[in-house]
Coordinates of C-alpha atoms and ligand atoms in Angstrom, one line a residue:
X1 CA -5.2 33.7 1.7
X2 CA -5.2 35.0 -1.9
X3 CA -7.4 33.3 -4.4
X4 CA -4.8 32.1 -6.9
X5 CA -3.3 29.2 -8.8
X6 CA 0.2 28.7 -7.6
X7 CA 2.0 25.6 -9.0
X8 CA 3.2 23.7 -5.9
X9 CA 5.9 22.0 -8.0
X10 CA 7.6 25.3 -9.0
X11 CA 6.2 28.0 -6.7
X12 CA 5.1 30.0 -9.8
X13 CA 1.9 32.0 -9.6
X14 CA -0.1 31.1 -12.7
X15 CA -3.3 33.0 -12.2
X16 CA -4.9 35.2 -9.6
X17 CA -8.6 36.0 -9.0
X18 CA -10.4 38.9 -7.5
X19 CA -12.8 37.7 -4.8
X20 CA -16.5 38.4 -5.3
X21 CA -17.7 41.7 -3.7
X22 CA -20.7 41.8 -1.4
X23 CA -23.1 42.8 -4.2
X24 CA -21.9 39.9 -6.4
X25 CA -22.4 37.5 -3.5
X26 CA -25.9 38.8 -2.9
X27 CA -26.9 38.4 -6.5
X28 CA -25.6 34.8 -6.6
X29 CA -27.6 34.1 -3.4
X30 CA -30.7 35.5 -5.0
X31 CA -30.1 33.4 -8.1
X32 CA -29.6 30.2 -6.0
X33 CA -32.8 30.9 -4.1
X34 CA -34.9 31.5 -7.2
X35 CA -33.4 28.5 -8.9
X36 CA -34.4 26.3 -6.0
X37 CA -38.1 27.3 -6.2
X38 CA -38.2 25.8 -9.8
X39 CA -35.6 23.1 -9.5
X40 CA -37.3 21.4 -6.5
X41 CA -40.2 20.5 -8.8
X42 CA -38.0 18.7 -11.4
X43 CA -38.5 14.9 -11.5
X44 CA -35.8 12.5 -10.4
X45 CA -35.7 11.4 -14.1
X46 CA -34.9 14.9 -15.3
X47 CA -32.2 15.4 -12.6
X48 CA -30.7 12.0 -13.4
X49 CA -30.4 12.9 -17.1
X50 CA -28.3 16.0 -16.2
X51 CA -26.2 14.1 -13.7
X52 CA -25.5 11.3 -16.2
X53 CA -24.4 14.0 -18.7
X54 CA -22.1 15.5 -16.0
X55 CA -20.5 12.0 -15.8
X56 CA -20.1 11.8 -19.6
X57 CA -18.3 15.2 -19.6
X58 CA -16.1 14.1 -16.7
X59 CA -15.1 11.0 -18.6
X60 CA -14.6 12.7 -21.9
X61 CA -12.5 15.5 -20.6
X62 CA -10.7 13.7 -17.7
X63 CA -7.2 14.5 -19.1
X64 CA -7.9 18.3 -18.9
X65 CA -9.5 18.2 -15.5
X66 CA -6.7 16.0 -14.2
X67 CA -4.0 18.4 -15.4
X68 CA -5.8 21.3 -13.8
X69 CA -5.8 19.6 -10.4
X70 CA -2.2 18.6 -10.7
X71 CA -1.2 22.2 -11.6
X72 CA -3.2 23.7 -8.7
X73 CA -2.4 21.3 -5.9
X74 CA 0.3 18.9 -7.0
X75 CA -1.2 15.4 -6.9
X76 CA 0.4 13.0 -9.3
X77 CA -1.3 13.1 -12.7
X78 CA -2.3 9.4 -12.7
X79 CA -4.0 9.9 -9.4
X80 CA -5.8 13.0 -10.7
X81 CA -7.2 11.0 -13.7
X82 CA -8.4 8.3 -11.3
X83 CA -10.1 11.0 -9.2
X84 CA -12.0 12.4 -12.2
X85 CA -13.1 8.9 -13.1
X86 CA -14.4 8.3 -9.6
X87 CA -16.4 11.6 -9.8
X88 CA -18.2 10.1 -12.9
X89 CA -18.9 7.0 -10.8
X90 CA -20.5 8.9 -8.0
X91 CA -22.7 10.9 -10.4
X92 CA -23.9 7.7 -12.1
X93 CA -24.5 6.0 -8.7
X94 CA -26.8 8.8 -7.5
X95 CA -28.5 9.2 -10.9
X96 CA -29.4 5.6 -10.7
X97 CA -30.3 5.2 -7.0
X98 CA -31.6 8.6 -5.7
X99 CA -35.3 7.9 -6.6
X100 CA -35.2 4.7 -4.6
X101 CA -33.3 6.3 -1.7
X102 CA -35.8 9.1 -1.5
X103 CA -39.1 7.2 -2.2
X104 CA -41.9 7.5 0.3
X105 CA -41.6 5.0 3.1
X106 CA -44.9 3.6 4.4
X107 CA -45.2 3.1 8.2
X108 CA -48.1 1.2 9.8
X109 CA -49.7 3.3 12.6
X110 CA -53.2 4.1 13.8
X111 CA -53.7 6.3 10.8
X112 CA -55.4 5.1 7.6
X113 CA -52.2 6.0 5.8
X114 CA -48.9 7.2 7.3
X115 CA -45.5 7.5 5.7
X116 CA -42.2 9.4 5.5
X117 CA -41.5 11.7 2.6
X118 CA -38.0 13.2 1.9
X119 CA -38.0 16.7 0.6
X120 CA -35.1 19.0 -0.3
X121 CA -34.0 21.8 2.1
X122 CA -33.0 24.5 -0.4
X123 CA -29.6 26.2 -0.8
X124 CA -26.8 24.2 0.7
X125 CA -23.3 25.7 1.2
X126 CA -20.3 23.4 0.5
X127 CA -16.9 24.5 2.0
X128 CA -14.4 22.3 0.4
X129 CA -10.7 21.5 0.6
X130 CA -7.9 21.4 -2.0
X131 CA -6.7 17.8 -1.4
X132 CA -9.3 16.1 -3.6
X133 CA -10.5 19.2 -5.5
X134 CA -13.0 17.4 -7.7
X135 CA -14.0 14.3 -5.7
X136 CA -14.9 16.2 -2.5
X137 CA -17.2 18.5 -4.5
X138 CA -18.9 15.8 -6.6
X139 CA -19.5 13.6 -3.6
X140 CA -21.5 16.5 -2.1
X141 CA -23.1 17.7 -5.3
X142 CA -24.3 14.4 -6.8
X143 CA -26.6 13.5 -3.9
X144 CA -27.5 17.1 -3.1
X145 CA -28.7 17.9 -6.6
X146 CA -30.5 14.6 -7.0
X147 CA -32.4 15.4 -3.8
X148 CA -33.6 18.7 -5.3
X149 CA -31.3 20.9 -3.4
X150 CA -29.2 23.8 -4.9
X151 CA -25.5 24.1 -4.2
X152 CA -23.1 27.0 -3.5
X153 CA -19.4 26.0 -3.5
X154 CA -16.8 27.9 -1.5
X155 CA -13.8 26.0 -2.6
X156 CA -10.3 26.3 -1.1
X157 CA -8.5 29.5 -2.2
X158 CA -5.7 27.6 -3.9
X159 CA -7.9 25.7 -6.4
X160 CA -10.0 28.4 -8.0
X161 CA -9.8 27.0 -11.5
X162 CA -11.0 23.6 -10.4
X163 CA -13.9 25.4 -8.7
X164 CA -14.8 27.2 -11.8
X165 CA -14.4 24.1 -14.0
X166 CA -16.8 22.1 -11.8
X167 CA -19.4 24.9 -12.0
X168 CA -19.0 24.8 -15.8
X169 CA -19.4 21.0 -15.9
X170 CA -22.6 21.1 -14.0
X171 CA -24.0 24.0 -16.2
X172 CA -23.0 22.2 -19.4
X173 CA -24.6 19.0 -18.1
X174 CA -28.0 20.7 -18.3
X175 CA -28.8 21.7 -14.8
X176 CA -30.7 25.0 -14.8
X177 CA -28.9 28.3 -14.2
X178 CA -28.2 28.9 -10.5
X179 CA -28.6 25.3 -9.4
X180 CA -24.8 25.1 -8.7
X181 CA -22.6 28.1 -8.4
X182 CA -19.0 28.7 -7.4
X183 CA -18.4 31.6 -5.0
X184 CA -14.8 32.8 -5.3
X185 CA -14.5 34.2 -1.7
X186 CA -12.2 33.9 1.2
X187 CA -12.9 31.9 4.4
X188 CA -13.8 35.1 6.3
X189 CA -17.1 35.4 4.3
X190 CA -18.4 32.0 5.3
X191 CA -20.0 33.1 8.6
X192 CA -22.0 35.8 6.8
X193 CA -23.3 33.2 4.4
X194 CA -24.4 31.0 7.2
X195 CA -26.3 33.9 8.7
X196 CA -28.2 34.5 5.4
X197 CA -31.7 33.1 5.6
X198 CA -31.5 31.8 2.0
X199 CA -28.7 29.3 3.0
X200 CA -30.4 26.4 4.8
X201 CA -27.5 24.1 5.7
X202 CA -23.8 23.5 5.1
X203 CA -21.1 20.8 4.7
X204 CA -17.4 21.3 5.3
X205 CA -14.4 19.1 4.6
X206 CA -11.2 20.4 6.0
X207 CA -9.4 21.2 9.3
X208 CA -10.9 21.1 12.8
X209 CA -10.5 24.8 13.1
X210 CA -12.5 25.5 9.9
X211 CA -15.1 22.9 10.9
X212 CA -15.5 24.4 14.4
X213 CA -15.9 27.9 13.0
X214 CA -18.5 26.9 10.4
X215 CA -20.4 24.8 13.0
X216 CA -20.4 27.7 15.4
X217 CA -21.8 30.1 12.8
X218 CA -24.4 27.5 11.8
X219 CA -25.3 26.8 15.4
X220 CA -26.2 30.4 16.0
X221 CA -28.8 30.1 13.2
X222 CA -29.9 26.6 14.1
X223 CA -28.8 25.2 10.8
X224 CA -27.7 21.7 10.0
X225 CA -24.1 20.9 9.2
X226 CA -22.1 17.9 8.1
X227 CA -18.4 18.0 9.0
X228 CA -15.6 15.8 7.6
X229 CA -12.4 16.8 9.3
X230 CA -9.0 15.4 10.0
X231 CA -7.9 11.9 10.9
X232 CA -5.0 10.0 12.2
X233 CA -6.0 6.6 11.0
X234 CA -4.3 3.6 12.5
X235 CA -3.0 0.8 10.3
X236 CA -2.7 -2.3 12.6
X237 CA -0.7 -5.4 11.5
X238 CA -1.0 -8.4 13.8
X239 CA 1.1 -11.5 13.8
X240 CA -1.3 -13.7 11.8
X241 CA -1.4 -11.2 8.9
X242 CA 0.0 -11.5 5.4
X243 CA 2.8 -9.1 6.2
X244 CA 4.0 -8.6 2.6
X245 CA 0.5 -7.7 1.5
X246 CA 0.1 -5.4 4.5
X247 CA 3.4 -3.6 3.8
X248 CA 2.5 -3.0 0.1
X249 CA -0.9 -1.6 1.1
X250 CA 0.6 0.4 3.9
X251 CA 2.8 2.3 1.4
X252 CA -0.2 3.0 -0.8
X253 CA -2.4 4.0 2.2
X254 CA 0.2 6.5 3.5
X255 CA 1.2 8.0 0.1
X256 CA -2.2 8.6 -1.3
X257 CA -2.4 12.1 -2.6
X258 CA 1.2 12.9 -1.5
X259 CA 0.2 11.9 2.0
X260 CA -2.5 14.6 2.2
X261 CA -5.6 12.6 2.7
X262 CA -7.9 12.5 5.8
X263 CA -8.2 8.7 5.4
X264 CA -4.5 8.1 4.8
X265 CA -3.0 5.6 7.2
X266 CA -0.8 7.6 9.5
X267 CA 0.1 5.5 12.5
X268 CA 1.4 2.0 11.8
X269 CA 0.8 -0.2 14.8
X270 CA 2.7 -3.5 14.4
X271 CA 2.9 -6.7 16.4
X272 CA 6.4 -7.1 17.9
X273 CA 6.8 -10.6 16.3
X274 CA 6.6 -9.3 12.7
X275 CA 7.7 -5.7 13.3
X276 CA 11.3 -6.2 11.9
X277 CA 9.9 -7.8 8.7
X278 CA 7.2 -5.1 8.2
X279 CA 9.6 -2.3 8.9
X280 CA 12.2 -3.6 6.3
X281 CA 9.5 -4.0 3.7
X282 CA 8.0 -0.6 4.3
X283 CA 11.4 1.0 4.1
X284 CA 12.1 -0.7 0.8
X285 CA 8.8 0.6 -0.6
X286 CA 9.3 4.1 0.7
X287 CA 12.8 4.5 -0.7
X288 CA 11.7 3.1 -4.1
X289 CA 9.2 5.9 -4.7
X290 CA 9.9 8.4 -7.5
X291 CA 9.5 12.0 -6.2
X292 CA 9.3 14.8 -8.7
X293 CA 7.2 16.6 -11.3
X294 CA 3.6 15.5 -10.6
X295 CA 2.7 15.9 -14.3
X296 CA 5.3 13.2 -15.2
X297 CA 3.4 9.9 -15.7
X298 CA 6.0 7.9 -13.6
X299 CA 6.0 10.2 -10.6
X300 CA 4.7 8.5 -7.4
X301 CA 5.2 11.4 -5.0
X302 CA 4.6 15.1 -6.0
X303 CA 4.9 18.3 -3.9
X304 CA 2.8 19.2 -0.9
X305 CA 0.0 21.6 -1.9
X306 CA 1.3 24.8 -0.2
X307 CA 4.5 26.1 1.6
X308 CA 2.4 26.2 4.8
X309 CA 1.6 22.5 4.7
X310 CA 5.3 21.8 4.1
X311 CA 6.4 24.0 7.0
X312 CA 3.9 22.5 9.4
X313 CA 4.9 18.9 8.5
X314 CA 8.6 19.7 8.9
X315 CA 7.9 21.2 12.3
X316 CA 6.0 18.0 13.3
X317 CA 8.8 15.8 12.2
X318 CA 11.3 17.9 14.2
X319 CA 9.1 17.7 17.3
X320 CA 8.8 13.9 16.8
X321 CA 12.5 13.6 16.8
X322 CA 12.9 15.8 19.9
X323 CA 10.4 13.6 21.6
X324 CA 12.6 10.5 21.0
X325 CA 11.6 9.4 17.5
X326 CA 14.2 8.1 15.1
X327 CA 14.1 8.8 11.4
X328 CA 14.6 5.7 9.2
X329 CA 14.4 7.6 5.9
X330 CA 13.5 11.2 4.8
X331 CA 12.9 13.6 7.6
X332 CA 13.7 17.0 5.9
X333 CA 12.3 19.2 3.1
X334 CA 14.1 18.8 -0.3
X335 CA 16.1 22.0 -0.5
X336 CA 17.7 21.2 -3.9
X337 CA 14.7 22.3 -5.9
X338 CA 11.9 24.8 -6.0
X339 CA 8.4 23.8 -4.9
X340 CA 7.1 22.1 -1.8
X341 CA 8.8 18.7 -1.9
X342 CA 9.0 16.5 1.1
X343 CA 10.3 12.9 0.8
X344 CA 8.7 9.7 2.0
X345 CA 9.6 9.5 5.7
X346 CA 9.4 6.8 8.4
X347 CA 9.8 7.6 12.1
X348 CA 10.1 4.8 14.7
X349 CA 10.4 4.8 18.5
X350 CA 8.2 7.8 19.3
X351 CA 7.1 7.2 22.9
X352 CA 3.4 6.4 22.7
X353 CA 2.5 9.0 25.3
X354 CA 4.3 11.9 23.5
X355 CA 1.8 14.5 22.5
X356 CA 3.1 14.5 18.9
X357 CA 2.0 10.8 18.5
X358 CA -1.6 12.1 18.7
X359 CA -1.3 14.6 15.9
X360 CA -2.3 14.3 12.3
X361 CA 0.7 14.3 9.9
X362 CA -0.7 15.7 6.6
X363 CA 2.1 14.6 4.3
X364 CA 4.2 11.5 3.4
X365 CA 5.3 10.7 6.9
X366 CA 4.7 7.3 8.6
X367 CA 4.9 6.8 12.3
X368 CA 5.7 3.2 13.3
X369 CA 4.9 1.8 16.7
X370 CA 5.5 -1.7 18.0
X371 CA 3.0 -3.5 20.3
X372 CA 3.2 -6.7 22.3
X373 CA -0.5 -7.8 22.1
X374 CA -4.0 -7.0 20.7
X375 CA -5.1 -5.1 23.7
X376 CA -2.3 -2.6 23.4
X377 CA -2.8 -2.4 19.7
X378 CA -6.5 -1.4 20.1
X379 CA -5.6 1.0 23.0
X380 CA -3.0 2.8 20.9
X381 CA -5.3 2.8 17.8
X382 CA -7.9 4.7 19.9
X383 CA -5.4 7.0 21.6
X384 CA -6.1 9.9 19.3
X385 CA -8.7 12.7 19.3
X386 CA -9.7 11.5 15.8
X387 CA -12.0 8.7 14.7
X388 CA -12.2 8.6 10.9
X389 CA -11.0 5.3 9.5
X390 CA -8.9 2.3 10.5
X391 CA -7.2 -0.5 8.6
X392 CA -6.4 -3.7 10.4
X393 CA -4.6 -6.8 9.2
X394 CA -5.2 -10.3 10.7
X395 CA -6.2 -13.8 9.7
X396 CA -7.6 -14.6 13.1
X397 CA -11.4 -14.4 13.3
X398 CA -11.5 -13.6 17.0
X399 CA -9.0 -10.7 16.6
X400 CA -11.0 -9.5 13.6
X401 CA -14.2 -9.4 15.6
X402 CA -12.6 -7.5 18.4
X403 CA -11.0 -5.0 16.0
X404 CA -14.3 -4.4 14.3
X405 CA -16.2 -3.7 17.5
X406 CA -13.6 -2.0 19.6
X407 CA -11.9 0.5 17.2
X408 CA -13.3 4.0 17.6
X409 CA -13.7 5.1 14.0
X410 CA -16.3 5.8 11.3
X411 CA -14.9 2.9 9.2
X412 CA -12.9 -0.3 9.8
X413 CA -11.4 -2.1 6.9
X414 CA -10.0 -5.6 7.5
X415 CA -7.1 -6.7 5.4
X416 CA -7.6 -3.7 3.0
X417 CA -7.0 0.0 2.4
X418 CA -9.5 2.5 3.9
X419 CA -11.2 4.1 0.9
X420 CA -14.4 5.8 0.0
X421 CA -16.9 4.0 -2.1
X422 CA -20.2 5.6 -3.2
X423 CA -22.1 2.5 -2.0
X424 CA -20.8 2.8 1.6
X425 CA -21.3 5.7 4.0
X426 CA -18.3 7.8 4.8
X427 CA -17.6 10.0 7.8
X428 CA -16.1 10.1 11.3
X429 CA -16.6 10.3 15.0
X430 CA -14.8 12.2 17.7
X431 CA -12.9 15.2 16.3
X432 CA -13.1 13.8 12.8
X433 CA -16.6 15.3 12.5
X434 CA -20.1 14.1 12.2
X435 CA -22.7 13.2 9.6
X436 CA -22.2 10.9 6.7
X437 CA -21.5 11.3 3.0
X438 CA -22.2 8.8 0.2
X439 CA -24.6 5.9 0.1
X440 CA -28.2 6.2 1.3
X441 CA -27.1 7.9 4.5
X442 CA -25.3 10.7 2.5
X443 CA -28.4 11.7 0.5
X444 CA -30.5 11.7 3.7
X445 CA -28.3 14.4 5.4
X446 CA -29.8 17.4 3.5
X447 CA -33.5 16.6 3.3
X448 CA -36.5 17.3 5.4
X449 CA -37.6 13.9 6.7
X450 CA -41.3 14.7 6.7
X451 CA -43.8 12.6 8.7
X452 CA -47.2 12.4 7.0
X453 CA -50.2 11.1 8.9
X454 CA -53.7 10.8 7.3
X455 CA -56.7 9.9 9.4
Ligands
NDP501 P1 -8.7 24.4 5.9 O1 -9.6 23.7 6.8 O2 -8.2 25.8 6.3 O3 -9.4 24.6 4.4 C1 -10.5 23.8 4.0 C2 -11.6 24.8 3.5 O4 -12.2 25.5 4.6 C3 -11.1 25.8 2.5 O5 -12.2 26.1 1.6 C4 -10.9 27.0 3.4 O6 -10.9 28.2 2.7 C5 -12.1 26.9 4.4 N1 -11.9 27.5 5.7 C6 -10.7 27.8 6.3 N2 -11.0 28.4 7.5 C7 -12.3 28.6 7.6 C8 -13.2 29.2 8.5 N3 -12.7 29.7 9.7 N4 -14.5 29.2 8.3 C9 -15.0 28.6 7.2 N5 -14.2 28.1 6.2 C10 -12.9 28.0 6.4 O7 -7.5 23.5 5.5 P2 -6.0 23.9 5.2 O8 -5.9 24.0 3.7 O9 -5.5 25.0 6.0 O10 -5.3 22.5 5.7 C11 -4.9 22.5 7.1 C12 -5.2 21.2 7.7 O11 -6.6 20.8 7.5 C13 -4.4 20.0 7.1 O12 -3.2 19.9 7.7 C14 -5.4 18.8 7.5 O13 -5.1 18.5 8.9 C15 -6.7 19.4 7.4 N6 -7.4 19.1 6.2 C16 -8.2 18.0 6.1 C17 -8.8 17.7 5.0 C18 -9.7 16.5 4.9 O14 -9.8 15.9 3.8 N7 -10.4 16.1 5.9 C19 -8.6 18.4 3.7 C20 -7.8 19.6 3.9 C21 -7.2 19.9 5.1 P3 -9.6 29.0 2.3 O15 -8.8 28.1 1.4 O16 -10.1 30.2 1.6 O17 -8.8 29.3 3.6

């Protein structure tokens, strides 16, 4: 894949970049390695000052960064502004809390003094996706840099200007040279990086294939990885739920980022008794969405990020229809304009055992299933290889408790939208990956948990 900015709303190539050659990659690795030797000794207070400055820059220049994201990957401008603001929040969160999260922990043993100390690992590689081009990077970088690690970013090839802008923010914030560098390289170079002894660990957000490939390369070198992969999150609405509130949130949960989010609600599992009402409300909301130029302030739904994503989604919809699904609205790419536009789509009546029902739809397509009871709802929610998030709607406490304990996912949200929050751990089980980002668990992923025992 070429490293280039291609406007997904028009198909126009705005800028192309030469990938780094091997000598350039080697010198950046050297720089990162040398930077770590000094940076690891900086105090939490010094690191926090720089991270707070990064938050200031993000807030002050959010309009420019948001426009860049929208131009490169098509998310609606208002969502892009919100993303930059959230990046500032995660920077401030770790600037304020990292020292406490990584303080020595005393443990009583037979020693005169024994404790746990958290120390940085060194150079960490972050392989990141295009869907949240700022957020995914900052949620890695904020804890990693506060812990004293050094970051190398291999961003998705379609968001090179976002990648360079982030490197620039971190440099301008006052972090020493080499503490965070962007590598403009293709995916084929990642395995070599994992084999380099200067790279100590890696995190990847993206597809299962990319995650498996990185983990295999890291496994050969016995290096730690954190993987945040796909999801096919269920959104369960039971008879006791506030159906109107559930339908309103369902639309938001599916359309987030033009439908291209790992934690978007993708499979809507609705109790038979309220299914007609829910379906009608959802249809109204989907058909009211304004699709068009993502830079326009009133646009709700922009283009998909690349022609490949559009084509794959279209294929999946066609397969769903061939499997017995019925399209209520949408169901085809918009051929009347340039760019990668796909309308808000609802598909009902897909047989629950059809293989397509298990797949992740990475775009604005909702699959609606009707169930007769809670047991079937939970069984269907879990009938996917993924296990990232789940949203469940009920006002019955027994149902709520069963949903919380029986849904196979890294997160369960009751009567609310699945979202990431710096204060709560984020990550999945099953084929959605492993490890956690954010919160105290996130900062503990890339540290040496050193046991100290003094006689
Ligand atoms: P990819 O997984 O291909 O891209 C994500 C990142 O991984 C990019 O930086 C990419 O680089 C890199 N990458 C790709 N292949 C490898 C590899 N073999 N080894 C190491 N790094 C690799 O996602 P796509 O853009 O192709 O999207 C396809 C699907 O991935 C989506 O339909 C969705 O299911 C899933 N996805 C999930 C995301 C999430 O938030 N969990 C985010 C994005 C995608 P390059 O761009 O140079 O190929």
